[in-house]
PDB file of C-alpha atoms in Angstrom:
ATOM      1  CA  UNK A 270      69.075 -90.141 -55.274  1.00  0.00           C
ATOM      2  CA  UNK A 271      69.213 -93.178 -52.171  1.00  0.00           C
ATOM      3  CA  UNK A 272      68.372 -89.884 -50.316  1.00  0.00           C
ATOM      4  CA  UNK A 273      65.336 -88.589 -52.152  1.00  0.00           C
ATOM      5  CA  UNK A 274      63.921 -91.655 -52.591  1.00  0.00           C
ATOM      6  CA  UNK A 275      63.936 -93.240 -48.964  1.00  0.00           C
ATOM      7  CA  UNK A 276      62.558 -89.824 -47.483  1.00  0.00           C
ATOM      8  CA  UNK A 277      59.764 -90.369 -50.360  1.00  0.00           C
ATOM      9  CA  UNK A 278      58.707 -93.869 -48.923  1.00  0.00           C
ATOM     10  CA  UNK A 279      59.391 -92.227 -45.169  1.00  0.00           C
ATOM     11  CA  UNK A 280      57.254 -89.505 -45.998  1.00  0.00           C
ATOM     12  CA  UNK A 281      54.419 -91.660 -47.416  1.00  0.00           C
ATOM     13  CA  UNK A 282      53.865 -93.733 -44.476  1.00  0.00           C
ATOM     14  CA  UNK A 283      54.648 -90.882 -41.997  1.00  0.00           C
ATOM     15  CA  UNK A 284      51.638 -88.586 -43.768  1.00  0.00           C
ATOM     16  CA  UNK A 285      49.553 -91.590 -43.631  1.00  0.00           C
ATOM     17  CA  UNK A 286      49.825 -92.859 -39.850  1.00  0.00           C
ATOM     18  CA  UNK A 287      50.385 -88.572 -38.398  1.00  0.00           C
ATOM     19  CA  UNK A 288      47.137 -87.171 -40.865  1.00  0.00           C
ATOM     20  CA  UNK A 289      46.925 -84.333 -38.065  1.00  0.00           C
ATOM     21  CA  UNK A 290      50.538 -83.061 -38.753  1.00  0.00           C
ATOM     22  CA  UNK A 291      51.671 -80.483 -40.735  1.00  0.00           C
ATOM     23  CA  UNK A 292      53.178 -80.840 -44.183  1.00  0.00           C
ATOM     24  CA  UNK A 293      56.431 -79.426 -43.214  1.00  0.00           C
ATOM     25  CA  UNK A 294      56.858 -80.877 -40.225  1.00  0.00           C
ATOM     26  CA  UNK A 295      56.319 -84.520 -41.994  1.00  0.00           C
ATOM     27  CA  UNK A 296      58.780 -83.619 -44.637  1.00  0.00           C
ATOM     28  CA  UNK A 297      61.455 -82.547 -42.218  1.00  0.00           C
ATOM     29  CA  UNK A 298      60.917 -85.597 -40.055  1.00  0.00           C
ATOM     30  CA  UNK A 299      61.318 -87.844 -42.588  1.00  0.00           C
ATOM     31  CA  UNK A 300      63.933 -86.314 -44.081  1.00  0.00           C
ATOM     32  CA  UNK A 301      65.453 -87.062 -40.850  1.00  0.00           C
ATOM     33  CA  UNK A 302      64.215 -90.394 -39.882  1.00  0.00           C
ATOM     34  CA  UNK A 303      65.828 -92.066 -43.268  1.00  0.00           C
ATOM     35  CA  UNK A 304      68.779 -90.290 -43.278  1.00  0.00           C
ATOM     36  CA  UNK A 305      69.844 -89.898 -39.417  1.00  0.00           C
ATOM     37  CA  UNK A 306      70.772 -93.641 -38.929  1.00  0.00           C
ATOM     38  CA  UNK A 307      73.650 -93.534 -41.731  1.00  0.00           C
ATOM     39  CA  UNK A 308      75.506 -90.779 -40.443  1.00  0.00           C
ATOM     40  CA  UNK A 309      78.407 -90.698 -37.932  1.00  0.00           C
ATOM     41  CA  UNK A 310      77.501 -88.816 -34.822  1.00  0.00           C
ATOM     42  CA  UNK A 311      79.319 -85.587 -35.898  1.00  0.00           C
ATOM     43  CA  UNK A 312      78.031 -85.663 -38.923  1.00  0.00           C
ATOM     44  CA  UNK A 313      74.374 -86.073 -37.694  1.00  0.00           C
ATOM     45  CA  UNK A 314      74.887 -82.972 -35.993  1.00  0.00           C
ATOM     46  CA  UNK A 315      76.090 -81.152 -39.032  1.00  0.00           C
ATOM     47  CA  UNK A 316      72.729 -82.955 -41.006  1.00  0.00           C
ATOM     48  CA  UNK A 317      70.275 -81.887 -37.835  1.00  0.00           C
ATOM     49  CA  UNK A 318      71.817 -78.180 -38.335  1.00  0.00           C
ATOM     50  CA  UNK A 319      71.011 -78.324 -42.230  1.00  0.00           C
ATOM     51  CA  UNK A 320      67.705 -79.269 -41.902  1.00  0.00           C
ATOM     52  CA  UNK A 321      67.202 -76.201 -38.869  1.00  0.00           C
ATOM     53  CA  UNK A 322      68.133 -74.277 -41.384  1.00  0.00           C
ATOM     54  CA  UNK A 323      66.233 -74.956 -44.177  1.00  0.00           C
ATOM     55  CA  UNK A 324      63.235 -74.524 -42.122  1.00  0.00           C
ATOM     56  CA  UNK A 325      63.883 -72.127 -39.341  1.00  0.00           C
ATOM     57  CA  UNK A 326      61.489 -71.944 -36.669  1.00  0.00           C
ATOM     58  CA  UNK A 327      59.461 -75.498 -37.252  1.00  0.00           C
ATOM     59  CA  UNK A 328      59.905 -77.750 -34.540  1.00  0.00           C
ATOM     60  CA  UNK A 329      59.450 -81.503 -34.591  1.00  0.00           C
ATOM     61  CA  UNK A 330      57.838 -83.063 -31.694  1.00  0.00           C
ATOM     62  CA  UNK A 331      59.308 -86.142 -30.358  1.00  0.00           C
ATOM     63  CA  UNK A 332      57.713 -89.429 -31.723  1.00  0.00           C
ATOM     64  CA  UNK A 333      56.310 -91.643 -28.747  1.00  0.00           C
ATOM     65  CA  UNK A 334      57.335 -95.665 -29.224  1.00  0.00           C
ATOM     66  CA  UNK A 335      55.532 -96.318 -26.832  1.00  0.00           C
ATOM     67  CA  UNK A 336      55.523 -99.696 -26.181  1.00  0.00           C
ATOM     68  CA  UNK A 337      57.722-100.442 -28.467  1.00  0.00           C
ATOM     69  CA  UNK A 338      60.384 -98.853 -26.841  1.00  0.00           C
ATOM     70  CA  UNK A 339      59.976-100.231 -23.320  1.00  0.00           C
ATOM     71  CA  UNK A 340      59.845-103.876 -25.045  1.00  0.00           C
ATOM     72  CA  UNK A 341      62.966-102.726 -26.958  1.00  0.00           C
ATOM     73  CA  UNK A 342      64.175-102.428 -22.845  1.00  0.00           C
ATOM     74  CA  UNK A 343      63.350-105.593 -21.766  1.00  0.00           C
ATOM     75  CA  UNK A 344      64.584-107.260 -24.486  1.00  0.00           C
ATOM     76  CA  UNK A 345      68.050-105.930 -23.754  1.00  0.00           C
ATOM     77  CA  UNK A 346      68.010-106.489 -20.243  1.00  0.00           C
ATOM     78  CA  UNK A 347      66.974-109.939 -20.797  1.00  0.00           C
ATOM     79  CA  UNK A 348      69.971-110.357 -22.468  1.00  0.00           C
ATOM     80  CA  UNK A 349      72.238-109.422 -19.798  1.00  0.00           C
ATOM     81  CA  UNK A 350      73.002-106.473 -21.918  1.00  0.00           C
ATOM     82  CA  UNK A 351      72.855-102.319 -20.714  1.00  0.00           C
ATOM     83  CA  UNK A 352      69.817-100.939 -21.953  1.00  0.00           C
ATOM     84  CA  UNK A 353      71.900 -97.733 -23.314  1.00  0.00           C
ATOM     85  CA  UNK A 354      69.694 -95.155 -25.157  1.00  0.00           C
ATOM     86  CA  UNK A 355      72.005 -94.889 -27.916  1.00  0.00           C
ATOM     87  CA  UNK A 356      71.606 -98.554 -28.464  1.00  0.00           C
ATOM     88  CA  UNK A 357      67.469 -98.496 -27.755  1.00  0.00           C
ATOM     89  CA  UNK A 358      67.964 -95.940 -30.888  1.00  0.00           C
ATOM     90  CA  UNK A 359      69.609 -97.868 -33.177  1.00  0.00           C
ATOM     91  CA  UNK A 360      67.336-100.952 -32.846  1.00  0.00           C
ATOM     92  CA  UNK A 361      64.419 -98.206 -33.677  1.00  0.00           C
ATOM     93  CA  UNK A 362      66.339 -96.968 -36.490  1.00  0.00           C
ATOM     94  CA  UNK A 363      66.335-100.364 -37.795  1.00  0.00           C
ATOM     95  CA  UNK A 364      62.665-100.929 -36.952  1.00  0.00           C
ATOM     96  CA  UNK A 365      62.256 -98.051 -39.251  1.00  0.00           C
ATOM     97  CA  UNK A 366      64.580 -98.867 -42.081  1.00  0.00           C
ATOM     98  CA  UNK A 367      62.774-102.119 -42.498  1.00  0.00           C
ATOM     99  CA  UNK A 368      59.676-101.065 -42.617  1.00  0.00           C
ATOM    100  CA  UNK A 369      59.803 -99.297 -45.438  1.00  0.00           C
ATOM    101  CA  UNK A 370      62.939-101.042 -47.251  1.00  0.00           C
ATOM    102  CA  UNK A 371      63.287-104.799 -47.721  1.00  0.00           C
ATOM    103  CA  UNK A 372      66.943-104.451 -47.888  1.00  0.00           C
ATOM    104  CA  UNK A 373      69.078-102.900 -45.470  1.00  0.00           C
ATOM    105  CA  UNK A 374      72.776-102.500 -44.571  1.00  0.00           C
ATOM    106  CA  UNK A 375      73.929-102.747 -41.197  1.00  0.00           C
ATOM    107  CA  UNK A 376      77.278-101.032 -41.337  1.00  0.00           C
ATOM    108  CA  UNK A 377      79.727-100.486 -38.445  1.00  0.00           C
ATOM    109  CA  UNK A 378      82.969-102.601 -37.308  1.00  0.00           C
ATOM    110  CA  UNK A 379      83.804-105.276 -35.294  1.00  0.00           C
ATOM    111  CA  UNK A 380      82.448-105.601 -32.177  1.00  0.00           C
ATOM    112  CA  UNK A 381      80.363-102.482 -32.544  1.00  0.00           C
ATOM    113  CA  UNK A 382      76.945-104.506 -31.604  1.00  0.00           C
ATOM    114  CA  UNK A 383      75.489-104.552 -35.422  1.00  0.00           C
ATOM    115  CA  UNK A 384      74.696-108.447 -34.508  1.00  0.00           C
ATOM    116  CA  UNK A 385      73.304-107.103 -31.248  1.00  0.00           C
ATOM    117  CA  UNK A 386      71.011-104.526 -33.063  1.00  0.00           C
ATOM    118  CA  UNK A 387      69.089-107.175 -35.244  1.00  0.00           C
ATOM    119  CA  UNK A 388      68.916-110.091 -32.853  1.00  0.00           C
ATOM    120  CA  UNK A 389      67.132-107.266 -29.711  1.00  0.00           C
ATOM    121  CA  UNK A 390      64.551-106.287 -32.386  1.00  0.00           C
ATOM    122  CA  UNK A 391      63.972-109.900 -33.399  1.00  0.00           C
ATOM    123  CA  UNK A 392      63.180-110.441 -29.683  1.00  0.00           C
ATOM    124  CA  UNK A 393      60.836-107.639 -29.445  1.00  0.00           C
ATOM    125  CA  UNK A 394      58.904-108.173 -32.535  1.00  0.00           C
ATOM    126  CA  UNK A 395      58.656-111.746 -31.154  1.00  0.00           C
ATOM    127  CA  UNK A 396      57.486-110.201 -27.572  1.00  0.00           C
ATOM    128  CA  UNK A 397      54.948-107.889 -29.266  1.00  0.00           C
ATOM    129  CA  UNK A 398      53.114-110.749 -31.966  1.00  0.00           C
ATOM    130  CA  UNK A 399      52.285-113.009 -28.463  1.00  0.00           C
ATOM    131  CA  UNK A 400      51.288-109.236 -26.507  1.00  0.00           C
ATOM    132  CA  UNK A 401      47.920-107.679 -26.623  1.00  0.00           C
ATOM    133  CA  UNK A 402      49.400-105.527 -28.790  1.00  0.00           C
ATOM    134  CA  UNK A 403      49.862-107.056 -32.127  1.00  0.00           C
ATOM    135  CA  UNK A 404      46.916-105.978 -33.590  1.00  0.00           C
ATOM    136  CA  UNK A 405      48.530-102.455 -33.442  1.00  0.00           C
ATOM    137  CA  UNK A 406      51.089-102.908 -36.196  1.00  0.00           C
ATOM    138  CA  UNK A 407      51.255-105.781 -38.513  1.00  0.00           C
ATOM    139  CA  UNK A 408      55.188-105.612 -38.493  1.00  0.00           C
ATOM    140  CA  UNK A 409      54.803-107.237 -35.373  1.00  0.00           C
ATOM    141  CA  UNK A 410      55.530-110.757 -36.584  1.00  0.00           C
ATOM    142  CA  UNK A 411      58.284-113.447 -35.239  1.00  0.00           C
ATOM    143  CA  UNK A 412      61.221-113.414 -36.987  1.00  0.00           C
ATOM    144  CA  UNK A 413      63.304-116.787 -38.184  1.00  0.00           C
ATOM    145  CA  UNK A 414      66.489-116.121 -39.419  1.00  0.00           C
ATOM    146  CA  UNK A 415      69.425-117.600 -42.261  1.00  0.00           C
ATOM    147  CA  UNK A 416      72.477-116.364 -41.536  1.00  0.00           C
ATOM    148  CA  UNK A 417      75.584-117.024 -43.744  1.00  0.00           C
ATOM    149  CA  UNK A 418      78.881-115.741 -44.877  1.00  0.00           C
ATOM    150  CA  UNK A 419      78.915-115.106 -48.594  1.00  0.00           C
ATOM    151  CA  UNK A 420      83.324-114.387 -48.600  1.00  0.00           C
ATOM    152  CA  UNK A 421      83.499-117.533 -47.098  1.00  0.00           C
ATOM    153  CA  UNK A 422      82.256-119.567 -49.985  1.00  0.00           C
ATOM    154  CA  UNK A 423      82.934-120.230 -53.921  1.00  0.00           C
ATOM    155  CA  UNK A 424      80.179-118.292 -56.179  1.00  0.00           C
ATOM    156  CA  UNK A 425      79.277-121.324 -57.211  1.00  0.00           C
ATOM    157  CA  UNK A 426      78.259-122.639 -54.071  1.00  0.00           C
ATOM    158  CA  UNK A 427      76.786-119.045 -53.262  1.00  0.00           C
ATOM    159  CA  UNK A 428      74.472-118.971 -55.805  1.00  0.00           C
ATOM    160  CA  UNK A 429      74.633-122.164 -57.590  1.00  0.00           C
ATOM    161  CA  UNK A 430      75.594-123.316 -61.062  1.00  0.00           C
ATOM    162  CA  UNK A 431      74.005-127.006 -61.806  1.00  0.00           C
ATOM    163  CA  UNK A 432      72.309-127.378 -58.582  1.00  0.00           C
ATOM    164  CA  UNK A 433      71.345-124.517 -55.586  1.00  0.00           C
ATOM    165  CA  UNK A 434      74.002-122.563 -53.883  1.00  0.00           C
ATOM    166  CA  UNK A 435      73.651-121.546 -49.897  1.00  0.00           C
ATOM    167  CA  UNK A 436      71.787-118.026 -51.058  1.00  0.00           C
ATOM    168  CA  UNK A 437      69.460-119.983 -53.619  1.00  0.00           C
ATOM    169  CA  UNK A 438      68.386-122.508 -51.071  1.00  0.00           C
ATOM    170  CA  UNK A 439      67.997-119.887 -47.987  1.00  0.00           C
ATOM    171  CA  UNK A 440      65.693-117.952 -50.127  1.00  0.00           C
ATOM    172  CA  UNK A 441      63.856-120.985 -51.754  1.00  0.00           C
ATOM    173  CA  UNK A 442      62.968-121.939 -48.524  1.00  0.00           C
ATOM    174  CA  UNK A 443      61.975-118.052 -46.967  1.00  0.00           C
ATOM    175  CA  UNK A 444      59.761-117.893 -49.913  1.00  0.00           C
ATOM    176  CA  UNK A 445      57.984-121.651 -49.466  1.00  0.00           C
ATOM    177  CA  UNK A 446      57.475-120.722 -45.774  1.00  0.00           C
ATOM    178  CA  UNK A 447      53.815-118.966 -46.544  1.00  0.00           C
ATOM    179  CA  UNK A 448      52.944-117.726 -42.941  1.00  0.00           C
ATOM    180  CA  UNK A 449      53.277-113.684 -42.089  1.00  0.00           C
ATOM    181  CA  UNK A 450      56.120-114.500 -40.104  1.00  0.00           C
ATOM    182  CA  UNK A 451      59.820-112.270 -40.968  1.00  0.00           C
ATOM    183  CA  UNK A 452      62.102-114.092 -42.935  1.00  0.00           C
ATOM    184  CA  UNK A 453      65.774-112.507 -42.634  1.00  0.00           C
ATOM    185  CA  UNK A 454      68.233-113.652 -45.056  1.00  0.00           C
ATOM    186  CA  UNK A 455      71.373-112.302 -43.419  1.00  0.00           C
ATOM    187  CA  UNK A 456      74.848-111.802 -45.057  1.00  0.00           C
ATOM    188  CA  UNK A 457      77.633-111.549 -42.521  1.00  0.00           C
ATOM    189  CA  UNK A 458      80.894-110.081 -43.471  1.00  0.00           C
ATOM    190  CA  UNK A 459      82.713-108.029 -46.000  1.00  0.00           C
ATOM    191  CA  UNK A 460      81.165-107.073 -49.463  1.00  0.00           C
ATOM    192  CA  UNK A 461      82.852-108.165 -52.477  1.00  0.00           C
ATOM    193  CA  UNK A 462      81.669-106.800 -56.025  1.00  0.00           C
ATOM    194  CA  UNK A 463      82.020-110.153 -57.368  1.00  0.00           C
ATOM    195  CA  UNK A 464      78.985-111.458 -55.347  1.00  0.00           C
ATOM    196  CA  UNK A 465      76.937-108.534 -54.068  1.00  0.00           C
ATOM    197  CA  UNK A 466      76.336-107.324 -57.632  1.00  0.00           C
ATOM    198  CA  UNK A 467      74.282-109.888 -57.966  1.00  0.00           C
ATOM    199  CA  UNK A 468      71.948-108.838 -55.404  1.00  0.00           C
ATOM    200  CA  UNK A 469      70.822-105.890 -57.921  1.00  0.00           C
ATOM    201  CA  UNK A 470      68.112-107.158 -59.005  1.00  0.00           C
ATOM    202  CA  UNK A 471      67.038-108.825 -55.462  1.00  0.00           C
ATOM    203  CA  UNK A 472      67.416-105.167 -53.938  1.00  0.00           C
ATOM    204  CA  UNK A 473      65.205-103.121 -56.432  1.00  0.00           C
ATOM    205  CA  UNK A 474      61.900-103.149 -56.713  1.00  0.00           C
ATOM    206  CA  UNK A 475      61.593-106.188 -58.870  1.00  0.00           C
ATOM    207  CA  UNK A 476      62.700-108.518 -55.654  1.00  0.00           C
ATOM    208  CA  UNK A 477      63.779-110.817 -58.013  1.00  0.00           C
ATOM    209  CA  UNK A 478      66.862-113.632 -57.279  1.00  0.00           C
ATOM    210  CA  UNK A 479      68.109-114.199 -61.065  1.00  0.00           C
ATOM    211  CA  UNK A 480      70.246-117.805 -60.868  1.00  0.00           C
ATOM    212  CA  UNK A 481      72.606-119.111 -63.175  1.00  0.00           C
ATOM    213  CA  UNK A 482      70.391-122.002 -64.433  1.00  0.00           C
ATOM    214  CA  UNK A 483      67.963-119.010 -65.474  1.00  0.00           C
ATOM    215  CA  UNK A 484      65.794-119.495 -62.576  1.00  0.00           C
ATOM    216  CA  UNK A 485      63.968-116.696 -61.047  1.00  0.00           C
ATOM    217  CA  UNK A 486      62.960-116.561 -57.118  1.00  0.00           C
ATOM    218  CA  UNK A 487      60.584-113.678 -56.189  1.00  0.00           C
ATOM    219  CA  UNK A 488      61.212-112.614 -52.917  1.00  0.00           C
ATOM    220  CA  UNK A 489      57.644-112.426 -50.666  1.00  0.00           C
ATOM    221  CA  UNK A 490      56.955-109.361 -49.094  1.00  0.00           C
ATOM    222  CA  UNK A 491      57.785-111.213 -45.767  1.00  0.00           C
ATOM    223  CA  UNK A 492      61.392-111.464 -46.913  1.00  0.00           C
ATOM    224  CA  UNK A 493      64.074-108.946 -45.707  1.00  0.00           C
ATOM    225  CA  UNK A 494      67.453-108.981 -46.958  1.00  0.00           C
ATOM    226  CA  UNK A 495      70.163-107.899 -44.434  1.00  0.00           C
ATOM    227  CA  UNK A 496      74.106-107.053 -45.080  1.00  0.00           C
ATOM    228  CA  UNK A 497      76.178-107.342 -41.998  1.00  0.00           C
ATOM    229  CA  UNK A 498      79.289-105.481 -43.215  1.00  0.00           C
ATOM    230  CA  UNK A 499      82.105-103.597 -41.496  1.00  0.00           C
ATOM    231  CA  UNK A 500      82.214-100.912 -44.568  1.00  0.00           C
ATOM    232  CA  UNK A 501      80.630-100.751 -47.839  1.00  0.00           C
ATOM    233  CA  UNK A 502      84.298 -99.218 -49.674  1.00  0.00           C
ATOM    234  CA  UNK A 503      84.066-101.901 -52.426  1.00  0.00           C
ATOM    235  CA  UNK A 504      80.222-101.727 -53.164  1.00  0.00           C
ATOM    236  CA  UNK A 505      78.793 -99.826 -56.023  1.00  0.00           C
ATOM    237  CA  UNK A 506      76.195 -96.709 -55.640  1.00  0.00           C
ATOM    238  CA  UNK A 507      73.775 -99.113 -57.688  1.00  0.00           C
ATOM    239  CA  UNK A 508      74.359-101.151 -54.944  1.00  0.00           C
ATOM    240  CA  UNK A 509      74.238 -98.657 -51.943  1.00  0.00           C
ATOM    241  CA  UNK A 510      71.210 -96.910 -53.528  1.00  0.00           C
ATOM    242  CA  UNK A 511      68.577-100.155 -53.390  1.00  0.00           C
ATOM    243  CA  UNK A 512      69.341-100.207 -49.509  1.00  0.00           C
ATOM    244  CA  UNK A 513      67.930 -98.528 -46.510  1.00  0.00           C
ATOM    245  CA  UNK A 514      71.245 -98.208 -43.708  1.00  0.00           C
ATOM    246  CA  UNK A 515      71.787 -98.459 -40.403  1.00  0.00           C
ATOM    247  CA  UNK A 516      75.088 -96.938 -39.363  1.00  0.00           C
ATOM    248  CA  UNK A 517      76.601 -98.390 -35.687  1.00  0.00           C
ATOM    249  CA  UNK A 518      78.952 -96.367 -34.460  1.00  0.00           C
ATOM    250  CA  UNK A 519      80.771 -98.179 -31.913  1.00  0.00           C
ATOM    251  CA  UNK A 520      81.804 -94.348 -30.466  1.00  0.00           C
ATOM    252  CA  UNK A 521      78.545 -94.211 -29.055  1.00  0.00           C
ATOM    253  CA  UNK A 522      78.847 -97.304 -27.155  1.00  0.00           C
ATOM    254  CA  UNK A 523      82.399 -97.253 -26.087  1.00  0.00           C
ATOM    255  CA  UNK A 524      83.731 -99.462 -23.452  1.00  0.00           C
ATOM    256  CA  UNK A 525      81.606 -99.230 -19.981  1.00  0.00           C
ATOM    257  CA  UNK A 526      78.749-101.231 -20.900  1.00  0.00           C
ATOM    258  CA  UNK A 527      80.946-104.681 -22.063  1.00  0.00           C
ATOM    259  CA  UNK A 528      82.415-103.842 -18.186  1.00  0.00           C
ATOM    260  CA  UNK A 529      79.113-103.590 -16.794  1.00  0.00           C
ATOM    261  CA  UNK A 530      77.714-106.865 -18.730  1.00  0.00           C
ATOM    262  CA  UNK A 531      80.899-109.034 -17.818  1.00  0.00           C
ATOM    263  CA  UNK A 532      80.221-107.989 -14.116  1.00  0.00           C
ATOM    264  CA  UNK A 533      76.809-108.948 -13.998  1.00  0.00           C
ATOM    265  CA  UNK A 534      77.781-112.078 -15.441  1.00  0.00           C
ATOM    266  CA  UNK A 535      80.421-112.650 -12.833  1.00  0.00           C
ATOM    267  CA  UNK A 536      78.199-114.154  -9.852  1.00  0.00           C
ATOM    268  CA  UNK A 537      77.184-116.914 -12.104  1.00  0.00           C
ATOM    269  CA  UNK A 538      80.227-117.957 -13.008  1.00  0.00           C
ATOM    270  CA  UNK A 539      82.016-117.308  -9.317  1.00  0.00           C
ATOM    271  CA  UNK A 540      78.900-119.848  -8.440  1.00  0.00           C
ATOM    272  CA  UNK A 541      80.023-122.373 -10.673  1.00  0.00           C
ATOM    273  CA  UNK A 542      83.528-122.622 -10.130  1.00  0.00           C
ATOM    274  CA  UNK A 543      82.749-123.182  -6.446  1.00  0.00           C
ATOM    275  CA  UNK A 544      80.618-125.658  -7.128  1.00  0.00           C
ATOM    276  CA  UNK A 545      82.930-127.952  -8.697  1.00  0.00           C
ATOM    277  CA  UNK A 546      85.745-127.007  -6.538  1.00  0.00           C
ATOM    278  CA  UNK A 547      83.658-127.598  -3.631  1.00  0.00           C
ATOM    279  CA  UNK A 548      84.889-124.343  -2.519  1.00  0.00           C
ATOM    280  CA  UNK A 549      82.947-122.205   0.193  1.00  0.00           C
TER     281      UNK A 549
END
C-alpha cells in the first residue's frame, strides 16, 4: 500500500510539471522515483528489471536538475566533502521524497552520511531562495532545523504530561514561526514503538500532534518531520506506511572519499601546528 500510494502523489505532480509526456512513461517514472531511494543497490537493480519488464520497449529519458544539481555540487564541495554522484543522488532523492511527503525516514547506519544528506540539501535550498532562481520552485525556501534524540529522554519529557515535552515545544514553536521558510523537526537515533507510535497521527494526513493534556498541534504545511534511524526493525507498517524513505547505503560510498576529505583537510591543520610550534 506505502507503494501505491507514494507513486500516486509522484505521479500527480510528475503529470502536472511533464504535460508533454506520455502516460506510461510518467507512470513508470514515478513508479521509480518513489520507490528507487528505499532499496539496497542490488535490489534496485532487481526493481529497475521489473519495471523493464512490465513495459518492454518504453524508455525513460533522464530528468535534467539542472541547477539544482550543480548547487547540490557546490554545496558539497563547500563542505570539504567529495562531490560523489551516488551521494549528489541521494540528496535528490530526498529533494523528492519531501516534496511530496511531509514525513520521511532517512534510514542507513552509522557513519553512512544520512546527517550529511539532509544538512547538503539544507544548504542548497538556502543557496537557491537568495539565487535568481527561486521563483522557479517554491520548495526553494531556507531551512531552520530542531534536532533531538527521542531514546535519549523519558516520554514524559518527550511529549509532555503536565507541562510540554522536547517534541511538543519543537513543534509549538515550527508552527508559531509563520514565514514560508522549512521547518525540520528531526529525530536522531533508534525507533522505539513506545514513542514513535505516537507519531501516527502526526504522519497521516491529519498532521495532527495529539498530547497528553488533550492538546492538539496541527502541523503547517511548512513543517517536515524527519527520522534519522539506523533501521526501522522495531517500527510498525502503520508506521512505515505514513513515510516517504530515503535508504543510504553506506556500500555506495565506501571508504575513499573520508581519505580524500581528511587529506584535503591536512594542509590546514599541518599550518597550524607550525604555527604554534614555531616550526618552519
Amino acid at each position: 500500500f506505502n507503494m501505491f500510494s507514494g507513486s500516486l502523489l509522484d505521479l500527480r505532480s510528475l503529470k502536472r510539471s511533464n504535460p508533454h509526456l506520455s502516460e506510461d512513461v510518467v507512470l513508470i517514472r514515478a513508479l521509480r522515483d518513489s520507490n528507487l531511494p528505499k532499496f539496497l543497490t542490488d535490489d534496485a537493480v532487481l526493481f529497475c528489471g521489473i519495471l523493464s519488464d512490465l513495459c518492454p520497449g518504453v524508455s525513460i529519458p533522464e530528468h535534467d536538475y539542472g541547477v539544482l544539481h550543480s548547487t547540490i555540487q557546490e554545496s558539497v564541495v563547500q563542505r570539504n566533502l567529495q562531490p560523489l554522484p551516488s551521494m549528489i543522488n541521494k540528496v535528490i532523492q530526498l529533494y523528492e521524497t519531501m516534496v511530496v511527503r511531509h514525513g520521511v525516514m532517512l534510514v542507513g547506519p552509522t557513519g553512512g552520511g544520512k546527517t550529511t544528506v539532509y544538512t547538503i540539501l539544507a544548504d542548497t535550498l538556502e543557496t537557491l531562495h537568495h539565487s535568481e532562481h527561486k521563483a522557479n520552485d517554491p520548495f526553494y525556501q531556507p531551512v531552520k532545523t530542531y534536532v533531538l534524540n527521542p531514546k535519549s529522554v523519558t516520554m514524559g519529557e518527550l511529549y509532555g504530561e503536565w507541562r510540554d515535552g522536547l517534541m511538543a515545544l519543537s513543534v509549538r514553536d515550527a508552527v508559531n514561526d509563520t514565514t514560508d521558510d522549512h521547518k525540520w523537526v528531526i529525530c536522531d537515533g533508534p525507533v522505539d514503538a513506545l514513542w514513535i507510535e505516537n507519531m501516527n497521527t502526526v504522519l497521516d494526513d491529519n498532521k495532527m500532534l495529539c498530547l497528553a493534556n488533550s492538546e492538539r498541534i496541527k502541523l503547517t504545511p511548512s513543517i517536515h518531520m524527519v527520522f534519522e534511524v539506523q533501521d526501522l526493525a522495531v517500527a510498525s507498517p502503520a508506521t512505515v506506511s505514513r513515510c516517504g524513505m530515503v535508504y543510504i547505503d553506506p556500500d555506495e560510498l565506501k571508504w575513499m572519499p573520508y581519505v580524500q576529505t581528511w587529506i584535503s583537510g591536512l594542509g590546514d591543520k599541518v599550518l597550524f601546528i607550525y604555527s604554534i610550534t614555531g616550526v618552519s
